[in-house]
CSV table of C-alpha atoms and ligand atoms in Angstrom, one decimal:
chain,number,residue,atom,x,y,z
T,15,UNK,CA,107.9,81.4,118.2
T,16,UNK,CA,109.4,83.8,120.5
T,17,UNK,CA,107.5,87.4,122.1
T,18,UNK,CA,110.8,89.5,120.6
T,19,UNK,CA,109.2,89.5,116.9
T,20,UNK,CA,105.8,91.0,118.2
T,21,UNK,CA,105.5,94.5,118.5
T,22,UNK,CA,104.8,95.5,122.3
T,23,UNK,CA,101.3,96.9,123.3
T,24,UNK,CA,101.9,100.8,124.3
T,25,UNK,CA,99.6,103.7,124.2
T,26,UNK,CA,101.3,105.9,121.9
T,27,UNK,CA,100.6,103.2,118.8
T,28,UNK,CA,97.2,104.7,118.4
T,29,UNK,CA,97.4,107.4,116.6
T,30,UNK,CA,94.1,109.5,116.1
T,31,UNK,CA,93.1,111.7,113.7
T,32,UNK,CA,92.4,115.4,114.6
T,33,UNK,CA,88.5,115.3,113.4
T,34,UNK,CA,88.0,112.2,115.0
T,35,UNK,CA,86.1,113.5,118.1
T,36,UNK,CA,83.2,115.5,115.4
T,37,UNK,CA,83.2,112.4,113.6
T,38,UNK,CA,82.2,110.0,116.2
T,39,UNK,CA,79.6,112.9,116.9
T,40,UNK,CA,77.8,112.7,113.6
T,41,UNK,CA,77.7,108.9,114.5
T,42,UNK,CA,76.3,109.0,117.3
T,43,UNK,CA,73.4,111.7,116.8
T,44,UNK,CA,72.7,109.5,113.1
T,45,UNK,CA,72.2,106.0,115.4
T,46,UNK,CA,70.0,108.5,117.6
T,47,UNK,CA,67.9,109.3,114.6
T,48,UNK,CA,67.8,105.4,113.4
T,49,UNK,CA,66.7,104.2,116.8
T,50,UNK,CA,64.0,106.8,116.8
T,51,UNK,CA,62.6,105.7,113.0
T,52,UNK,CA,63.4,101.8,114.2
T,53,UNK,CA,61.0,102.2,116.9
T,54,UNK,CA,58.8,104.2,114.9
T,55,UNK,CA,58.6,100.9,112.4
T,56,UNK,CA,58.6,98.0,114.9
T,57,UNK,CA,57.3,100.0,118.3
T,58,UNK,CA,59.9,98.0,119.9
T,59,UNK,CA,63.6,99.1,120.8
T,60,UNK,CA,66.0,97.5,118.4
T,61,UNK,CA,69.8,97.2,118.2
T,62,UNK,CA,71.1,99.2,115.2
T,63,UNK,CA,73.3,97.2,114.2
T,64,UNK,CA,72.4,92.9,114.5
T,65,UNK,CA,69.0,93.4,115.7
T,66,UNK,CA,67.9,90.3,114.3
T,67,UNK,CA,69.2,87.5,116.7
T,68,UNK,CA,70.3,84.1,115.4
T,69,UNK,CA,71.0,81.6,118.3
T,70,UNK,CA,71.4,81.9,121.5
T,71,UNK,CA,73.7,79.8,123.4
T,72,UNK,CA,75.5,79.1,126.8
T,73,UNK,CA,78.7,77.4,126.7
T,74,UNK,CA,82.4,77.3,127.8
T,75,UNK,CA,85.6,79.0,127.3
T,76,UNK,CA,88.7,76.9,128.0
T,77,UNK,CA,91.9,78.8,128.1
T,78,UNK,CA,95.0,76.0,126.8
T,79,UNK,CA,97.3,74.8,128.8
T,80,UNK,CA,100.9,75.6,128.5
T,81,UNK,CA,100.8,78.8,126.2
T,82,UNK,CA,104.3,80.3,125.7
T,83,UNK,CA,104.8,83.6,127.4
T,84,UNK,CA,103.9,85.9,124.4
T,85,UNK,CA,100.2,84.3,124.3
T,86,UNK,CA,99.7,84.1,128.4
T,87,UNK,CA,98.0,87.4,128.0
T,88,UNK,CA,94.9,89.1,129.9
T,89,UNK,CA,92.1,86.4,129.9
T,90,UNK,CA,94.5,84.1,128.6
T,91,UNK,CA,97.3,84.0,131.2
T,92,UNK,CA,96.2,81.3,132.6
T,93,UNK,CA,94.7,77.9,132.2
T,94,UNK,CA,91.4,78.0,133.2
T,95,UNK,CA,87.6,77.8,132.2
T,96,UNK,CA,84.8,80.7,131.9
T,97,UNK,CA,81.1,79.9,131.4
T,98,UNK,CA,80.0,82.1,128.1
T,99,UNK,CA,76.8,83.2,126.5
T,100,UNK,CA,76.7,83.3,123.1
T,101,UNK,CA,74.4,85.8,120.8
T,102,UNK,CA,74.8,84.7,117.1
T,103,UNK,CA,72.8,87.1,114.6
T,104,UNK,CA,72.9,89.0,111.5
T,105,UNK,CA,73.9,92.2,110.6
T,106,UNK,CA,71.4,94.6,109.6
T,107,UNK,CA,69.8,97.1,111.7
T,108,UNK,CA,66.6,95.9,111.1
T,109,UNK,CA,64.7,92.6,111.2
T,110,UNK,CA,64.1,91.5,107.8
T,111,UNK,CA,64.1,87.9,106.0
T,112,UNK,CA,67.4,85.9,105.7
T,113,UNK,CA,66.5,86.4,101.6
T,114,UNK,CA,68.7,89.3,102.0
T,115,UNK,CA,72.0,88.5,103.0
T,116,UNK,CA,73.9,90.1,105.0
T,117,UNK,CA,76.9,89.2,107.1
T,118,UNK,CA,76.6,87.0,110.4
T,119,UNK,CA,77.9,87.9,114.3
T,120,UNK,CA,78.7,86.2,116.9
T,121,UNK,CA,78.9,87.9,120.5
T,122,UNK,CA,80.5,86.1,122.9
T,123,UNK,CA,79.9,87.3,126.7
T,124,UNK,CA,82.9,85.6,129.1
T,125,UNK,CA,81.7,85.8,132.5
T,126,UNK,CA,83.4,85.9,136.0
T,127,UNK,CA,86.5,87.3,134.5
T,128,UNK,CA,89.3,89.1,137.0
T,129,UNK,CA,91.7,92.2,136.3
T,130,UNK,CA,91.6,95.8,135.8
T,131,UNK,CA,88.7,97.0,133.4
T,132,UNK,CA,89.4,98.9,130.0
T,133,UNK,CA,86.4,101.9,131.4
T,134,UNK,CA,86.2,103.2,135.3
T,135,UNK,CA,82.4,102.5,134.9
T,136,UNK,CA,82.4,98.8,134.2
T,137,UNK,CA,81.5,97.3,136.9
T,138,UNK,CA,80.8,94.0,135.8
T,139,UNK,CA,83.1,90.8,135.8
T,140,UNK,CA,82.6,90.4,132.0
T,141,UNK,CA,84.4,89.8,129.0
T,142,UNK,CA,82.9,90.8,125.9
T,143,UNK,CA,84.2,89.5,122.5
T,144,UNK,CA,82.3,90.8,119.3
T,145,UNK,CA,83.0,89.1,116.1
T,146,UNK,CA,81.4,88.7,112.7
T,147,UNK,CA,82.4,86.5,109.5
T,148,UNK,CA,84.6,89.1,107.6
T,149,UNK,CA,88.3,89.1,108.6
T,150,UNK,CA,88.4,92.9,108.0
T,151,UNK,CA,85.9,96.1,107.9
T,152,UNK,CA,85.9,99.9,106.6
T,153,UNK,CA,89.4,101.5,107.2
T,154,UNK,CA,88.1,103.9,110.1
T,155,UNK,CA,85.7,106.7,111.6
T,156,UNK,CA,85.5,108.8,108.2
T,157,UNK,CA,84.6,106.2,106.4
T,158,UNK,CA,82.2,104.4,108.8
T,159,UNK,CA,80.6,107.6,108.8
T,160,UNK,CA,79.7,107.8,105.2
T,161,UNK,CA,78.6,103.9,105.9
T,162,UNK,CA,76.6,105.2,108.6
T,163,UNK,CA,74.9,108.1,106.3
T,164,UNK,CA,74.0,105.5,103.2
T,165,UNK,CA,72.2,103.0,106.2
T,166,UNK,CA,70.6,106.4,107.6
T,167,UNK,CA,69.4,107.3,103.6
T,168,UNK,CA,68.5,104.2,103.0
T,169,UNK,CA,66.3,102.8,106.1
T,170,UNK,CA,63.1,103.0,103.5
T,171,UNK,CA,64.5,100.7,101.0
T,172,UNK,CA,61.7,98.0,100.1
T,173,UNK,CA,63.2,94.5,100.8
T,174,UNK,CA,62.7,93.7,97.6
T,175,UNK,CA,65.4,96.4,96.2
T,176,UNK,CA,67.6,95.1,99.0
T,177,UNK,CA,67.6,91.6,97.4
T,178,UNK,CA,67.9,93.2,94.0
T,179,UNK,CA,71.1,95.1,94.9
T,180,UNK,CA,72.5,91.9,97.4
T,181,UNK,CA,72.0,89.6,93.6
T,182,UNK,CA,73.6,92.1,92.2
T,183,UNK,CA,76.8,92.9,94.5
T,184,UNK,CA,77.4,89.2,95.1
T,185,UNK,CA,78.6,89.4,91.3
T,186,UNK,CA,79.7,93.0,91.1
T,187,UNK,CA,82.3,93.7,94.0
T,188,UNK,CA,84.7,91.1,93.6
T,189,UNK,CA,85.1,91.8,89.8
T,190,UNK,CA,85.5,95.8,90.9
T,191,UNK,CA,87.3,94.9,93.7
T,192,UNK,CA,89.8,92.5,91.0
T,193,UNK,CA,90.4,95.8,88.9
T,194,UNK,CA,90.6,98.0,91.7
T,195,UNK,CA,87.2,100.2,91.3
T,196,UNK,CA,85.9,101.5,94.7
T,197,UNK,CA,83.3,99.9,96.0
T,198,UNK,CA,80.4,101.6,98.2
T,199,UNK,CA,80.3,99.8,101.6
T,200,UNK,CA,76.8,99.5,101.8
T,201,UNK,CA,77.0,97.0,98.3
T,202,UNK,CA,80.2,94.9,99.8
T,203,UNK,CA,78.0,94.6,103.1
T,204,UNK,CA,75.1,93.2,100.9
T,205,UNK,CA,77.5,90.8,98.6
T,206,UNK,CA,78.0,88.7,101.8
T,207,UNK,CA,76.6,85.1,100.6
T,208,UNK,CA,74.0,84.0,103.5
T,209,UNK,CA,75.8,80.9,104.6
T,210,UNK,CA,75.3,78.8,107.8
T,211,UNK,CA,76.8,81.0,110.3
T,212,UNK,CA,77.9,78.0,112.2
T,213,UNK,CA,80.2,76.6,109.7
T,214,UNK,CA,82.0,80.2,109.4
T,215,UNK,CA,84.8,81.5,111.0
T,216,UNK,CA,84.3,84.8,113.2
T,217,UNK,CA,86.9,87.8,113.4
T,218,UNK,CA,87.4,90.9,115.5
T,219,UNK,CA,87.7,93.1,112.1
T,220,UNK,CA,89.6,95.4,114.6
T,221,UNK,CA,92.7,95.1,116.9
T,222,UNK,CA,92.5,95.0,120.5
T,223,UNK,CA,95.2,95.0,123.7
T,224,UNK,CA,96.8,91.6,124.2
T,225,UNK,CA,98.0,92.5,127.6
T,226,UNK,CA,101.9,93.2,126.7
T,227,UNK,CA,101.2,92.8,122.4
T,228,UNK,CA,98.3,93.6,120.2
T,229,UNK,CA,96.0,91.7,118.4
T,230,UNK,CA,92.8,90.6,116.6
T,231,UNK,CA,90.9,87.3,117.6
T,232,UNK,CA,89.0,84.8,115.8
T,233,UNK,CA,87.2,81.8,116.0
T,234,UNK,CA,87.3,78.9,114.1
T,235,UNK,CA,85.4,76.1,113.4
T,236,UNK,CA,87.1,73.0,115.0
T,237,UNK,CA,84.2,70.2,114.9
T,238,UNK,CA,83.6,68.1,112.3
T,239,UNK,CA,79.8,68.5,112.5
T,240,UNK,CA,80.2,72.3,112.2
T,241,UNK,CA,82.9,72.1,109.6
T,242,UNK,CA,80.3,70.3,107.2
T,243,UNK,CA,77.9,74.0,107.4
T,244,UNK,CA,81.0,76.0,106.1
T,245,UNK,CA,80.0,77.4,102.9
T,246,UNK,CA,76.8,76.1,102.9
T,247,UNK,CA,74.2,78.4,101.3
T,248,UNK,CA,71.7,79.8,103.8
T,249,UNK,CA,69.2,82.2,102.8
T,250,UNK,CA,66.1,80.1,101.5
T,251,UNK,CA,63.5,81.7,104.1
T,252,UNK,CA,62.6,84.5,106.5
T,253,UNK,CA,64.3,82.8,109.5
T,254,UNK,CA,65.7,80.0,108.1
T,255,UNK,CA,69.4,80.9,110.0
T,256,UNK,CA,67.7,80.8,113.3
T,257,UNK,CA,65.9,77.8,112.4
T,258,UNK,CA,68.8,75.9,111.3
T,259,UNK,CA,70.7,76.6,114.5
T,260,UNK,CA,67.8,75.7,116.4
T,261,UNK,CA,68.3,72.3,114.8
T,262,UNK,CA,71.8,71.9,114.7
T,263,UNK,CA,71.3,72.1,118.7
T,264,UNK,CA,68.6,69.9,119.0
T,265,UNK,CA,71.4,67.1,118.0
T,266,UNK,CA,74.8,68.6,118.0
T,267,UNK,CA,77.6,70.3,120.1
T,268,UNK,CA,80.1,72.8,118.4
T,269,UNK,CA,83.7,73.1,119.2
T,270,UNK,CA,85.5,76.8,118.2
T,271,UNK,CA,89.0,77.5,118.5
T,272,UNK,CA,90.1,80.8,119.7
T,273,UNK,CA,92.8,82.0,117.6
T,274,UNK,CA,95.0,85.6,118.1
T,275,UNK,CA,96.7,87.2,115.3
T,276,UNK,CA,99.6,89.2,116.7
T,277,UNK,CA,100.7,92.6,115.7
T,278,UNK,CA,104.5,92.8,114.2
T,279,UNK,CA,104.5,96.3,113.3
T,280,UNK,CA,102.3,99.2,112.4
T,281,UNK,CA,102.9,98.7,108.5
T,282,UNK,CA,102.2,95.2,107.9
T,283,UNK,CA,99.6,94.9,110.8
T,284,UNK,CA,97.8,98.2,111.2
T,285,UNK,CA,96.0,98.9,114.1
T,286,UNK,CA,94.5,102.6,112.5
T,287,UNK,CA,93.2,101.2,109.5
T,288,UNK,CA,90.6,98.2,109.9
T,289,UNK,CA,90.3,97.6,106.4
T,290,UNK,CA,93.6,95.7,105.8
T,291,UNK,CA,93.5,91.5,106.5
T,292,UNK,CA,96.7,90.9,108.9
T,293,UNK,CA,98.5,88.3,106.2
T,294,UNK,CA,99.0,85.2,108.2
T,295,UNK,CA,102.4,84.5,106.2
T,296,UNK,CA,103.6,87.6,108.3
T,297,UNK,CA,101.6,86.8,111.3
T,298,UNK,CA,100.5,83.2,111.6
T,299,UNK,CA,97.4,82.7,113.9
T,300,UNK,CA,98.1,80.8,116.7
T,301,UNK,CA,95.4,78.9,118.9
T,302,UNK,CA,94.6,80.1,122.5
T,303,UNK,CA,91.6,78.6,123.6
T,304,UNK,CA,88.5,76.8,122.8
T,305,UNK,CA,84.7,77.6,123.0
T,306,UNK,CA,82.1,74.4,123.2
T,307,UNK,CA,78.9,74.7,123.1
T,308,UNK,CA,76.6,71.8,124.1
T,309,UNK,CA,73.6,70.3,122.5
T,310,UNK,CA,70.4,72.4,124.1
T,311,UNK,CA,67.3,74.5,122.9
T,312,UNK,CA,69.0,77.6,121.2
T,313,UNK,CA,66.1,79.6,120.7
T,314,UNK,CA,63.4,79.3,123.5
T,315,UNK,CA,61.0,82.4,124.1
T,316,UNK,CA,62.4,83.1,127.5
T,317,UNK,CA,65.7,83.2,126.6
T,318,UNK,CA,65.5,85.2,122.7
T,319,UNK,CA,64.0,88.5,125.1
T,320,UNK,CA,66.7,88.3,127.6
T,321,UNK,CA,69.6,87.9,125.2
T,322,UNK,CA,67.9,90.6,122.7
T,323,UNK,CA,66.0,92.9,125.2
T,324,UNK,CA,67.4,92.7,128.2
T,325,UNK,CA,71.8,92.0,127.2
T,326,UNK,CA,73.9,94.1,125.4
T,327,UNK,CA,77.4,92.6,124.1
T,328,UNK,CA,80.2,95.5,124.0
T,329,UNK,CA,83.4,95.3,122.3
T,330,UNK,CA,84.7,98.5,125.5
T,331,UNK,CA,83.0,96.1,128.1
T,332,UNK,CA,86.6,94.3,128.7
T,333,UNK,CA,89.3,93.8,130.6
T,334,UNK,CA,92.2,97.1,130.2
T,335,UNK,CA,94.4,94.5,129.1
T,336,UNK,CA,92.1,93.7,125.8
T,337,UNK,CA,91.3,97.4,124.8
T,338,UNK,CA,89.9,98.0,121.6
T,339,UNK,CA,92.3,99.6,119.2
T,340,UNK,CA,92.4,102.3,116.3
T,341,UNK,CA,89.9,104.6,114.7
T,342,UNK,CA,86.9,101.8,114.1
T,343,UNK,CA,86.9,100.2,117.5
T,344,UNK,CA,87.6,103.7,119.6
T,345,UNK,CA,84.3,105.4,118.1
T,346,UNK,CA,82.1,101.8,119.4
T,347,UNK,CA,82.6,103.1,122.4
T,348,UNK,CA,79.7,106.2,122.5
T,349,UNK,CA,77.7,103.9,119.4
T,350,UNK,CA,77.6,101.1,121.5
T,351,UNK,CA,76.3,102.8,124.7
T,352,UNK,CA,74.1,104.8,122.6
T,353,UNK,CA,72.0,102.1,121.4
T,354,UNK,CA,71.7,100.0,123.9
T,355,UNK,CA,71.1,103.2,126.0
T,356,UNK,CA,68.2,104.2,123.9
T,357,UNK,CA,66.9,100.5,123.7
T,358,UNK,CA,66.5,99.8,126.7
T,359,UNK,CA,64.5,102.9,127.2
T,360,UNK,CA,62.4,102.4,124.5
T,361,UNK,CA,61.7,99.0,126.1
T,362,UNK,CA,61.4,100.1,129.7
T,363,UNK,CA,63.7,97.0,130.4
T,364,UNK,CA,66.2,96.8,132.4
T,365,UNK,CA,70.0,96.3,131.1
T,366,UNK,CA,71.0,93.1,133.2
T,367,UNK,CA,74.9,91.9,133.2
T,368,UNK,CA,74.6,88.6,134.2
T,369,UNK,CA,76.8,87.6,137.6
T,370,UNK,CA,76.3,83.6,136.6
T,371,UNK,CA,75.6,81.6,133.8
T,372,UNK,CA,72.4,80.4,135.8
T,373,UNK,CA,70.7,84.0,135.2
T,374,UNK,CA,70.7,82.4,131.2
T,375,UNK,CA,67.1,81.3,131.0
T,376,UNK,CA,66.9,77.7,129.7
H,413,HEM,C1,85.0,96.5,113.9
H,413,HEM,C2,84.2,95.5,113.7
H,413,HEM,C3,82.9,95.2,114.3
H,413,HEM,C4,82.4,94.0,114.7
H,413,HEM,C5,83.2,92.7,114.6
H,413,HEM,C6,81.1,94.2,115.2
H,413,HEM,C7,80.3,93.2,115.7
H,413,HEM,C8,79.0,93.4,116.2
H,413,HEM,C9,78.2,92.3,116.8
H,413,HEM,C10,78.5,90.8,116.7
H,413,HEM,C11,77.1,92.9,117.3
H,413,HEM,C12,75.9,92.2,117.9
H,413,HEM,C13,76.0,92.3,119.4
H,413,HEM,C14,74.9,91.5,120.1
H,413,HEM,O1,74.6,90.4,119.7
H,413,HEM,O2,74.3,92.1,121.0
H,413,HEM,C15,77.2,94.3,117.1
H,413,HEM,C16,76.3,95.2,117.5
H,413,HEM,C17,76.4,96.5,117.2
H,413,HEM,N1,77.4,97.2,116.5
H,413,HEM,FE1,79.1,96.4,115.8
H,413,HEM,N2,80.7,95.5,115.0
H,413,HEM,C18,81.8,96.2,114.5
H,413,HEM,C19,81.9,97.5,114.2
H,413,HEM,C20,80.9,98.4,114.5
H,413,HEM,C21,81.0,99.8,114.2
H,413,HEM,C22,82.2,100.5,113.5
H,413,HEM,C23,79.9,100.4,114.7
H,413,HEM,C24,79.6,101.8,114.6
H,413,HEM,C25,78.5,102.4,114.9
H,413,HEM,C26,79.1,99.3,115.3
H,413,HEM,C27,77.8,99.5,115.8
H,413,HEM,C28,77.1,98.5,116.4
H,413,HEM,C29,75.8,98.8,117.2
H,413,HEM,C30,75.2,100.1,117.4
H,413,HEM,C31,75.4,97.5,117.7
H,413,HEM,C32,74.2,97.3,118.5
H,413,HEM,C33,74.5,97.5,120.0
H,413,HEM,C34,73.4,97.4,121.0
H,413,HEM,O3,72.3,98.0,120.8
H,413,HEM,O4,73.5,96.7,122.0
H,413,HEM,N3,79.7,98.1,115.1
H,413,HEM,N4,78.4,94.6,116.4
């Protein structure tokens, strides 16, 4: 398929929304207040959002070989292989048992890339993807903020009413969502099912640069051993998803393929509003890469506090030509930096962006 149908990457395609800047604002100073009453609760500095880790991995990102032009883009313009660390977790804010599901992450860190950064103070050789098992998200800022002000309202909820709801919503919002009633986000959040995260596939919700084109990324479960975990329920015990990628890697390697979704034009493939799935019969996914991930101990002391305490994985940590685009991935620029920022105080660690895949304790 030729570059001409795609529509080409330039700045004036975002187009945001006058309030925006007051919005992001109200974000930012509620994640302030949820870090504070985190801490409060565990006396430990916690992400707030995916605090509760999952796996943690080291692996490798091969770029393919003979891409056509239109996908020889940024990290992918040329053949070539990146070591990666991987941070798989779930959701929430909080750490609280896998009995209440909630949808899965995966961060993927690419290390020792080269090019321009996205931000003048990024100083580090990094590539960070962010992706979680939903191909799409809340439409934008606004309505992340209301998001943000039901998780702020609701930090108190017992576990048990969490469960409740999450029984509940896994019925509820597809029938409303069938006839078309709106559906608080904090209930479609909580109607994820609480499979194996390693048998799901992993989007960027958002767009982001594709050097000349736009796009959103995902990976994809490509080995047989992984494909057998899709759809398999996982949510029988308080850690039972780390346990059961702890096991899976005790015996198994996983294979991902990196796929990119090109943007055709602002109507069919909006960039402003992240609540609309990109339909592949417009815009076919089309394979750049693969992750594997060897056999190995994916959840040794050493290397849970580095990844959780000592990483952060940041969708504006990136090269310029993979900038995050439209109104949901512009305001994770200040909410990323503010948690991490507040974290790692909390913490008195230090915020380490690893130079070598060595620095990943074993
Ligand atoms: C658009 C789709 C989004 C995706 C795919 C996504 C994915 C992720 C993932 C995978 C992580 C875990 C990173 C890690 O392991 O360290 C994370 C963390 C986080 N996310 Fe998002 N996220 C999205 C949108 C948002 C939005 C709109 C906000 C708004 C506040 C947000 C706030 C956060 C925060 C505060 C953290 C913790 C950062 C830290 O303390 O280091 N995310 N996200």
């Amino acid at each position: 398929m030729s570059g001409d149908r795609y529509l080409r990457y330039d700045p004036s395609i975002e187009q945001p929304q006058p309030d925006e800047a007051a919005i992001i604002e109200a974000i930012v100073s509620s994640i302030g207040r949820t870090s504070a009453a985190s801490f409060n609760t565990y006396h430990h500095g916690i992400r707030q959002q995916h605090a509760k880790g999952v796996g943690y991995l080291r692996g490798e990102l091969t770029v393919k070989d003979h891409l056509p032009d239109h996908l020889r883009q940024g990290l992918f313009a040329t053949a070539s292989r990146y070591p990666i660390i991987v941070r798989l977790s779930t959701a929430l804010g909080a750490i609280k048992s896998d009995r209440i599901c909630v949808p899965r992450g995966m961060a993927i860190k690419v290390l020792g890339v080269s090019g321009p950064k996205a931000l003048a103070d990024d100083n580090s050789a990094n590539q960070d993807l962010l992706l979680v098992n939903h191909s799409s998200y809340v439409s934008d800022a606004k309505a992340y903020l209301s998001l943000q002000r039901d998780v702020e309202r609701s930090l108190n909820t017992p576990d048990v009413v969490l469960r409740g709801l999450g029984i509940g919503a896994r019925v509820g919002v597809p029938l409303a969502e069938k006839i078309g009633i709106p559906v608080p986000l904090v209930l479609k959040g909580l109607s994820d099912p609480g499979n194996n995260p390693l048998g799901e596939t992993f989007h960027t919700e958002g767009a982001l640069r594709f050097g000349d084109y736009v796009a959103r990324l995902r990976a994809v479960p490509a080995s047989e051993a992984l494909r057998r975990l899709t759809g398999q329920p996982c949510n029988d015990g308080d850690d039972v998803v780390l346990d059961s990628v702890a096991r899976f890697f005790r015996e198994n390697s996983a294979n991902y393929d990196i796929q990119v979704q090109l943007c055709i034009d602002l109507q069919h493939t909006p960039i402003e509003d992240s609540s609309i799935d990109w339909p592949e019969d417009v815009s076919p996914s089309q394979t750049v890469g693969r992750i594997t991930i060897p056999s190995q101990i994916a959840d040794s002391p050493a290397r849970r506090s580095y990844a959780d305490d000592c990483l952060s994985f940041d969708p504006w940590r990136c090269l310029a030509d993979h900038q995050p685009l439209g109104s949901i991935m512009r305001l994770r620029r200040d909410a990323y930096r503010m948690s991490r920022t507040l974290r790692h105080q909390q913490n008195k660690t230090p915020m380490i962006e690893p130079r070598g895949i060595s620095e990943l304790p074993n």
